[in-house]
Amino acid sequence: MKSIKHIVIISTLFASMLTHVAAQELLSPDGRQKLEVGLSQEGRPYYKLVFRNKEVIKPSFLGLELQDQESLLDNFSLDSISTGTFDETWNPVWGEQREIRNHYNELVLYLKQQSTPNRLLNIHFRLYNDGLGFRYEFPKQENLSYFIIKEEKTAFALTGDHKAFWLPGDYDTQEYNTTTSNLSEVRALMSEAVTPNASQTSFSPTGLQTPLLLKSKDNLYINIHEAGLIDYACMSLNLDDKNLILKSWLTPDAVGNKGYLQTPAVSPWRTIMVSDKAADILTSRLILNLNEPTAFEDVSWIKPIKYVGVWWEMISGKSSWSYTSMENLKLDEVDYSQVKPNRTHAANTRRVKEYIDFAAKHGFDAVLVEGWNIGWEDWFGKSKDYVFEFVTPYPDFDVRELQQYAAERGVKMMMHHETSSSVRNYERHLDTAYRFMVEHGYNSVKSGYVGDIIPRGEFHYGQWMVNHYLHAIRKAADYKIMVNAHEAVRPTGLSRTFPNLIGNESARGQEYESFGGNTPDHLTILPFTRLVGGPMDYTPGIFQTDIKAYNPNNNSRVNTTLVKQLALYVTLYSPLQMAADVPEVYNRFLDAFQFIKDVAIDWDETHVLDAEPGDYIAMARKAKGKDEWFIGAITDENARTLTLSFDFLPKGKKYVAIIYEDSKDADFETNPQHYHIYKQTVTSKTKLKQWLARSGGVAIHIKEQ
Amino acid sequence: MKSIKHIVIISTLFASMLTHVAAQELLSPDGRQKLEVGLSQEGRPYYKLVFRNKEVIKPSFLGLELQDQESLLDNFSLDSISTGTFDETWNPVWGEQREIRNHYNELVLYLKQQSTPNRLLNIHFRLYNDGLGFRYEFPKQENLSYFIIKEEKTAFALTGDHKAFWLPGDYDTQEYNTTTSNLSEVRALMSEAVTPNASQTSFSPTGLQTPLLLKSKDNLYINIHEAGLIDYACMSLNLDDKNLILKSWLTPDAVGNKGYLQTPAVSPWRTIMVSDKAADILTSRLILNLNEPTAFEDVSWIKPIKYVGVWWEMISGKSSWSYTSMENLKLDEVDYSQVKPNRTHAANTRRVKEYIDFAAKHGFDAVLVEGWNIGWEDWFGKSKDYVFEFVTPYPDFDVRELQQYAAERGVKMMMHHETSSSVRNYERHLDTAYRFMVEHGYNSVKSGYVGDIIPRGEFHYGQWMVNHYLHAIRKAADYKIMVNAHEAVRPTGLSRTFPNLIGNESARGQEYESFGGNTPDHLTILPFTRLVGGPMDYTPGIFQTDIKAYNPNNNSRVNTTLVKQLALYVTLYSPLQMAADVPEVYNRFLDAFQFIKDVAIDWDETHVLDAEPGDYIAMARKAKGKDEWFIGAITDENARTLTLSFDFLPKGKKYVAIIYEDSKDADFETNPQHYHIYKQTVTSKTKLKQWLARSGGVAIHIKEQ
């Protein structure tokens, strides 16, 4: 239901006489969140946020520093204020719940600079029960048409030295383990936190990424991020660790400018989720709600996907993406039919058929194949412009034969476009590549942006690239193609508007378990941080936790138990879920694999049973359109016992629960593959005391008896 | 006729023992040019050039400085040398002469670095009768695959303080008046030489552009440029004015790197034309000869074009490119049918029909229309990414009606694509824009790159943009479209390989006569400098030399007489020639206009009758496939009398010459439009003593009686 009221509570005439405006207050619909906004004596706009009478954000200034013209920082007077309320329930194309309520009270400050050139700036606040969103709006006006942002000056003044779950601020990557520390410790821990990556650009010894999760001494959970990042640079935060103020820090372009805007324009929403319950961060839909509804008229072609793929065997080092051992080739000069194969190329017709057979047998929707196209011999780190052309398979990969083979078995092929961050090259080939997909029956693509952006000087998270990612998504929609973009900018809820954006990486995924490992608490943090912006293609389901089994030279290990891998299908929401291990491994554990086969990937309801970031998460979800439920619970490096209440189930009805649990002797380091599966009748009154091994978990499939 | 011999004159075994190699000599086919090459004691390659026993280039080092790895500068030994000779005559698709002889002796130094990583570098020299070309060749080798150029270290050590005809070195523009001074005076004159431009980036107080013309005290004319600029940064020169050495200075990318190469690779040819006759610079085809023959199988669709266009009335400020007076618009949001026209928009159907009528009546091939497409209101200087979309006309421009109207009259429409240097945006629309052209009967496009490159940090002349220009040309060829690119990188003879590149600007064109003026000697220099690389769309033919006549607020004037404008059609070679003035002006001077109608734009022969850079040029050319000849002669700010010998005509045959000369009272400042036309019988024995007014000229049409 929609109901918006805009009331001008201070007339323009009156406001123009003010030099200091008394604070305005706004409450969330449930009254728990309280926003105060106003202008300082210098005409600087500020805001303050209070949750249940606890201060969350102390008075913090807002504004922007512009390049080559007077900034939008101070000297403002209040022209008018409008307030309103909005309440609507909408249905996502796919998601964690069938219905999402978008309910907020809003307040817009209409500001005017008091001296020439008398420019206008609106600051738009939406206060939800679960937090605040606000953005800058630059109305069309005579004296502000085109402008360059030198820096956005949004502050988040904190009330204390909170515990932070943080990633080093970076213009190019989020593929870091989360560091958990007090904010005052960030500076000392920074160099340790910055681990190597294929492309990385730190910008400050106290730089932090969003989504940033904070926990205050008085037990408030605060998540700072952004929503609706379109045609604007991605925001990081720079910590003033003396005053404990977080300050916006946009990603620059090659010459240091941070944004080129034209009025009318809006910034992305700056978001602050806050609650005294950790679970509320996980169930908040604030980011999605702040995005625009989709403009796609037809969304019938967009569907969640459960898939397997020719991938982990390369990640583990067993197989190769490349077909030959050449080290220096030019796409338009090499004749692959004349060169010697390296015999480790996984994306060959025979092997892919095994994946297709496996997918068909076990009811998977699709098979991803990486390394199918020419160019992988020297694709990385060479500043190579014409690195891939996206349409020519290696000689051992028969596109047509595989297309037919898969189609006959009801399986879709999933395309892979690694761009090597040679972005112009990708755009030059984009139409041809998408057309190729349509002609060969592919309806989804995993794209990748490994390495430094070409042209050099641009960053993964700058406005230039933000614009590119959306270009690729929009164009894909023209071809009815779903996109899962890796190494792209972190999601900000854009999948509401562009639901063909079915996945992103933008964090340290499972692949790092083969590159030295993720910390055991990593997966208990991701849902509180990275995932608030949108689903992640984490690629769970690695059963063979000792990577040596694939590749004797790889000493890495997956830092979870096997059961924790199962639980991830519930705790890490995504409409795109991979069973990432190889068929041969799954065939050795078919009883456990059954959970991956059964688990839903689209949901009617989501319930957090218990959660504490960095420690554990337990969630229950109802499969979309079915009276069928799944529970996933995971823990960090500590074994623990959780009490899982089944009170989310309909009252008075009996269900059977299939419980996949760590064996009593399981341990992620010493005995990760020991598990136990059993059935039990459950009702809404059931309370299950469940032990989880160190970095272990539990996965439960609940269905009608 | 082809005859290549490669002789290894020093065996690899023998060479590898040398640390200091005695100089090797090579003579040009006529023996007048002598090249000496060798290695210094430090293993640095050098070359030296002598013309008729006069030293042209003193021993000068060669090599490249690399980024992040050992440079290719010194420590070389000579592996082997090959020499050969080549003699072939070829026919350009269009050009200044029907047949071009490509005749040279060549020498290749095969160098090997003596210490790890023992890399290979070849330096390839081709010595012509008219000068030298040499390039770096990076063979495929184990220890050099991908590399980044920090700087190319090619030196041109001069023998004295030559007179130079120079433009300030710049990464973005060549639209400067030429400064004529001794090299030692460059530093003092630099700030004066750098006049404002829409995009400009000077790099050194002694930076110079190529083609650079030098005249030594002993009367040698030396032109330094490059040929075959493909996938490499454009070269400028930095003058060491203490030692009088010119040093290569490549255009960097946003992070300062000057090139990303992959072996096997070659640099462009560095060219040194040299002669004791100025005329030899004008007739040299060295740059074309150093480019590769075309790979296009069908060139029948490529034809020279004489055209008029809706252009000068905007350049002069009489009319506007834009349809409205809006100052801030978004292409996908504005409804042009609802906005108020500014009534000065020239590209409207009625007005364009007048141009089509005029073109048809006077036998022109095509009509260019600028400002036909939406977006011109705020196209420039806004850092606007989505600035044009190249397919939507303003509401007063009826594409289909005009297409039909023109087709019925045997006239082609010429497309215009101003990119505003928003290059990604152009590439995104390139296929659509070219398809639109094909669908609407356009077969040529004038493209423009005004303003700083987007993304910021890239330069007009960097490898990134060099790659783009060629991309646009290649793709245009797929659609059988001819390209005339303005503000693009200066030409380097690529039109031999890609003959659909029928024009470039890349210098100060006629438009500057409306922006404050060109110097009267400008046109006597261009053929010695800018034009050695390829044709220029200078857009001659402005008869109304007082710009006030178009626009009362414009005090500029064309700094030539009317007759000099006629002579330009002969002295400024281009297969694409515009009659740049408006029909109404031509209608007032139809007798003089007759020369523009008659003059050929493709040639069998070209003869320089007399020339001295900066002073005067007199040329005769034979129309392709016709017994018809044209003479053009121009002078600088000084009136002068030239004696024109007609000995280029076939012996013993009488012709009628129609002579368009400055009236005796003509003067570019006081009386530019006074001219006199008369006929005279001429033979090969005719010698015409012809007076030229200050910045005046003469134009002569010679045909069978």
Coordinates of N, CA, C and O in Angstrom, one line a residue, chain A residues 263-339:
Chain A
T263 N 23.3 17.5 -13.2 CA 22.0 17.6 -12.6 C 20.9 17.4 -13.6 O 21.1 17.7 -14.8
P264 N 19.7 16.9 -13.2 CA 19.4 16.4 -11.9 C 20.2 15.1 -11.7 O 20.2 14.2 -12.6
A265 N 20.7 14.9 -10.5 CA 21.4 13.7 -10.1 C 21.2 13.4 -8.7 O 20.8 14.2 -7.9
V266 N 21.5 12.1 -8.3 CA 21.4 11.7 -6.9 C 22.6 10.9 -6.6 O 23.2 10.3 -7.5
S267 N 23.1 11.0 -5.4 CA 24.1 10.1 -4.9 C 23.4 8.7 -4.6 O 22.2 8.6 -4.5
P268 N 24.2 7.7 -4.4 CA 23.7 6.5 -3.9 C 23.2 6.8 -2.4 O 23.6 7.8 -1.9
W269 N 22.3 5.9 -1.9 CA 21.9 6.0 -0.5 C 23.0 5.6 0.4 O 23.7 4.6 0.2
R270 N 23.3 6.4 1.4 CA 24.2 6.0 2.5 C 23.3 5.3 3.5 O 22.3 5.9 4.0
T271 N 23.7 4.1 3.9 CA 22.8 3.3 4.8 C 23.5 3.0 6.1 O 24.7 2.7 6.2
I272 N 22.6 3.1 7.2 CA 23.0 2.7 8.5 C 22.0 1.8 9.1 O 20.9 2.3 9.4
M273 N 22.3 0.5 9.1 CA 21.3 -0.4 9.8 C 21.7 -0.4 11.2 O 22.9 -0.4 11.5
V274 N 20.7 -0.5 12.1 CA 21.1 -0.5 13.5 C 20.0 -1.3 14.3 O 18.8 -1.2 14.0
S275 N 20.5 -2.1 15.2 CA 19.6 -2.9 16.0 C 20.4 -3.3 17.3 O 21.6 -3.4 17.3
D276 N 19.6 -3.7 18.3 CA 20.3 -4.3 19.4 C 20.3 -5.8 19.3 O 20.7 -6.6 20.2
K277 N 19.7 -6.3 18.2 CA 19.8 -7.8 17.9 C 20.6 -8.0 16.6 O 20.2 -7.4 15.6
A278 N 21.5 -8.9 16.7 CA 22.3 -9.2 15.5 C 21.5 -9.7 14.4 O 21.7 -9.4 13.2
A279 N 20.5 -10.5 14.7 CA 19.6 -11.1 13.7 C 19.0 -10.1 12.9 O 18.7 -10.3 11.7
D280 N 18.7 -8.9 13.4 CA 18.0 -7.9 12.6 C 18.8 -7.4 11.4 O 18.3 -6.9 10.4
I281 N 20.1 -7.4 11.6 CA 21.0 -7.0 10.5 C 20.8 -8.0 9.3 O 20.7 -7.7 8.1
L282 N 20.6 -9.3 9.7 CA 20.5 -10.4 8.7 C 19.1 -10.3 8.0 O 19.0 -10.7 6.8
T283 N 18.1 -9.9 8.7 CA 16.8 -9.9 8.0 C 16.4 -8.5 7.5 O 15.4 -8.3 6.9
S284 N 17.3 -7.5 7.7 CA 17.0 -6.2 7.1 C 16.9 -6.2 5.6 O 17.8 -6.8 5.0
R285 N 15.9 -5.6 5.1 CA 15.8 -5.5 3.6 C 16.0 -4.0 3.2 O 15.5 -3.6 2.1
L286 N 16.6 -3.3 4.1 CA 16.7 -1.8 3.8 C 17.5 -1.5 2.5 O 17.0 -0.6 1.8
I287 N 18.5 -2.2 2.2 CA 19.3 -2.0 1.0 C 18.4 -2.2 -0.2 O 18.4 -1.4 -1.1
L288 N 17.7 -3.3 -0.3 CA 16.8 -3.6 -1.4 C 15.8 -2.5 -1.5 O 15.4 -2.0 -2.6
N289 N 15.2 -2.2 -0.4 CA 14.1 -1.2 -0.4 C 14.5 0.1 -0.9 O 13.7 0.8 -1.5
L290 N 15.7 0.5 -0.7 CA 16.2 1.8 -1.2 C 16.5 1.8 -2.7 O 16.7 2.9 -3.2
N291 N 16.5 0.6 -3.3 CA 16.7 0.6 -4.7 C 15.3 0.7 -5.4 O 14.3 0.5 -4.8
E292 N 15.4 1.1 -6.7 CA 14.2 1.3 -7.5 C 13.6 -0.1 -7.9 O 14.3 -1.0 -8.1
P293 N 12.3 -0.1 -8.0 CA 11.7 -1.4 -8.5 C 12.2 -1.6 -10.0 O 12.7 -0.7 -10.6
T294 N 12.1 -2.8 -10.4 CA 12.6 -3.1 -11.7 C 11.8 -2.5 -12.8 O 10.5 -2.4 -12.6
A295 N 12.4 -2.1 -13.9 CA 11.7 -1.6 -15.0 C 11.5 -2.6 -16.1 O 10.9 -2.4 -17.1
F296 N 12.1 -3.8 -15.8 CA 11.9 -4.9 -16.8 C 10.4 -5.3 -16.8 O 9.8 -5.6 -15.8
E297 N 9.8 -5.3 -18.0 CA 8.4 -5.7 -18.1 C 8.3 -7.2 -17.9 O 7.3 -7.7 -17.3
D298 N 9.2 -7.9 -18.6 CA 9.1 -9.4 -18.5 C 10.3 -9.9 -17.7 O 11.5 -9.6 -18.0
V299 N 10.0 -10.6 -16.6 CA 11.1 -11.2 -15.8 C 11.0 -12.7 -15.7 O 11.6 -13.3 -15.0
S300 N 10.1 -13.2 -16.6 CA 9.9 -14.7 -16.6 C 11.2 -15.5 -17.0 O 11.3 -16.6 -16.6
W301 N 12.1 -14.8 -17.6 CA 13.3 -15.5 -18.0 C 14.4 -15.5 -16.9 O 15.5 -16.1 -17.1
I302 N 14.1 -14.8 -15.8 CA 15.1 -14.8 -14.7 C 14.7 -15.8 -13.7 O 13.6 -15.8 -13.1
K303 N 15.6 -16.8 -13.5 CA 15.3 -17.9 -12.6 C 16.6 -18.2 -11.8 O 17.7 -18.2 -12.3
P304 N 16.3 -18.5 -10.5 CA 17.5 -19.0 -9.7 C 18.1 -20.3 -10.3 O 17.4 -21.0 -11.0
I305 N 19.3 -20.5 -10.1 CA 20.1 -21.5 -10.7 C 20.9 -22.3 -9.7 O 21.7 -21.7 -8.9
K306 N 20.8 -23.6 -9.7 CA 21.7 -24.5 -9.0 C 22.6 -25.1 -10.0 O 22.1 -25.7 -10.9
Y307 N 23.9 -25.0 -9.8 CA 24.8 -25.5 -10.9 C 26.0 -26.2 -10.3 O 26.4 -26.1 -9.2
V308 N 26.6 -26.9 -11.2 CA 27.9 -27.5 -11.0 C 28.8 -26.9 -12.1 O 28.3 -26.2 -13.0
G309 N 30.1 -27.2 -12.0 CA 30.9 -26.6 -13.1 C 32.3 -27.1 -13.1 O 32.9 -27.6 -12.1
V310 N 32.9 -26.9 -14.3 CA 34.3 -27.2 -14.5 C 35.1 -26.0 -13.9 O 35.3 -25.0 -14.6
W311 N 35.5 -26.1 -12.7 CA 36.1 -24.9 -12.0 C 37.0 -25.3 -10.9 O 38.2 -25.0 -10.9
W312 N 36.5 -26.1 -9.9 CA 37.3 -26.4 -8.7 C 38.6 -27.1 -9.1 O 39.6 -27.0 -8.5
E313 N 38.5 -27.9 -10.1 CA 39.6 -28.7 -10.5 C 40.8 -27.8 -11.0 O 41.9 -28.2 -10.9
M314 N 40.4 -26.6 -11.5 CA 41.4 -25.7 -11.9 C 41.9 -24.9 -10.7 O 43.1 -24.6 -10.5
I315 N 40.9 -24.5 -9.9 CA 41.2 -23.7 -8.7 C 42.2 -24.5 -7.8 O 43.1 -23.9 -7.2
S316 N 42.0 -25.7 -7.7 CA 42.8 -26.5 -6.8 C 44.2 -26.8 -7.4 O 45.1 -27.3 -6.8
G317 N 44.3 -26.5 -8.7 CA 45.6 -26.8 -9.4 C 45.7 -28.1 -10.1 O 46.8 -28.5 -10.6
K318 N 44.6 -28.9 -10.1 CA 44.7 -30.2 -10.7 C 44.6 -30.1 -12.2 O 45.4 -30.8 -12.9
S319 N 43.8 -29.2 -12.7 CA 43.6 -29.0 -14.2 C 44.0 -27.6 -14.5 O 44.2 -26.8 -13.6
S320 N 44.0 -27.3 -15.8 CA 44.3 -25.9 -16.2 C 43.2 -25.3 -17.0 O 42.4 -26.0 -17.7
W321 N 43.1 -24.0 -17.0 CA 42.2 -23.3 -17.9 C 42.7 -23.4 -19.3 O 41.9 -23.4 -20.2
S322 N 44.0 -23.3 -19.4 CA 44.5 -23.2 -20.8 C 44.7 -24.6 -21.4 O 44.8 -25.6 -20.8
Y323 N 44.7 -24.6 -22.7 CA 44.7 -25.8 -23.6 C 46.2 -26.2 -23.9 O 46.4 -27.3 -24.2
T324 N 47.1 -25.2 -23.9 CA 48.5 -25.5 -24.2 C 49.4 -24.9 -23.2 O 48.9 -24.2 -22.2
S325 N 50.7 -25.1 -23.4 CA 51.7 -24.5 -22.4 C 52.4 -23.3 -23.0 O 53.4 -22.9 -22.5
M326 N 51.8 -22.8 -24.1 CA 52.4 -21.6 -24.7 C 52.4 -20.5 -23.6 O 51.5 -20.5 -22.8
E327 N 53.3 -19.5 -23.7 CA 53.3 -18.5 -22.8 C 53.2 -17.1 -23.4 O 53.1 -16.1 -22.7
N328 N 53.1 -17.0 -24.7 CA 53.0 -15.7 -25.3 C 52.4 -16.0 -26.7 O 53.0 -16.5 -27.6
L329 N 51.1 -15.6 -26.7 CA 50.4 -15.8 -28.0 C 49.5 -14.7 -28.3 O 49.2 -13.8 -27.5
K330 N 49.2 -14.6 -29.6 CA 48.2 -13.6 -30.1 C 47.0 -14.3 -30.7 O 47.1 -15.1 -31.5
L331 N 45.9 -13.9 -30.2 CA 44.6 -14.6 -30.5 C 44.4 -14.8 -32.0 O 44.0 -15.8 -32.4
D332 N 44.7 -13.7 -32.7 CA 44.4 -13.8 -34.2 C 45.6 -14.4 -35.0 O 45.5 -14.5 -36.2
E333 N 46.6 -14.9 -34.3 CA 47.7 -15.5 -35.0 C 48.0 -16.9 -34.7 O 48.5 -17.7 -35.6
V334 N 47.6 -17.4 -33.5 CA 47.8 -18.8 -33.2 C 46.8 -19.7 -33.8 O 45.6 -19.4 -33.9
D335 N 47.3 -20.8 -34.3 CA 46.5 -21.8 -34.9 C 46.4 -23.0 -33.9 O 47.3 -23.8 -33.8
Y336 N 45.4 -23.0 -33.1 CA 45.3 -24.0 -32.0 C 45.3 -25.4 -32.5 O 45.7 -26.3 -31.8
S337 N 44.9 -25.6 -33.7 CA 44.8 -27.0 -34.2 C 46.2 -27.5 -34.5 O 46.4 -28.7 -34.7
Q338 N 47.2 -26.6 -34.5 CA 48.6 -27.0 -34.8 C 49.5 -27.1 -33.6 O 50.6 -27.4 -33.7
V339 N 48.9 -26.7 -32.4 CA 49.8 -26.6 -31.2 C 49.6 -27.8 -30.3 O 48.5 -28.4 -30.4

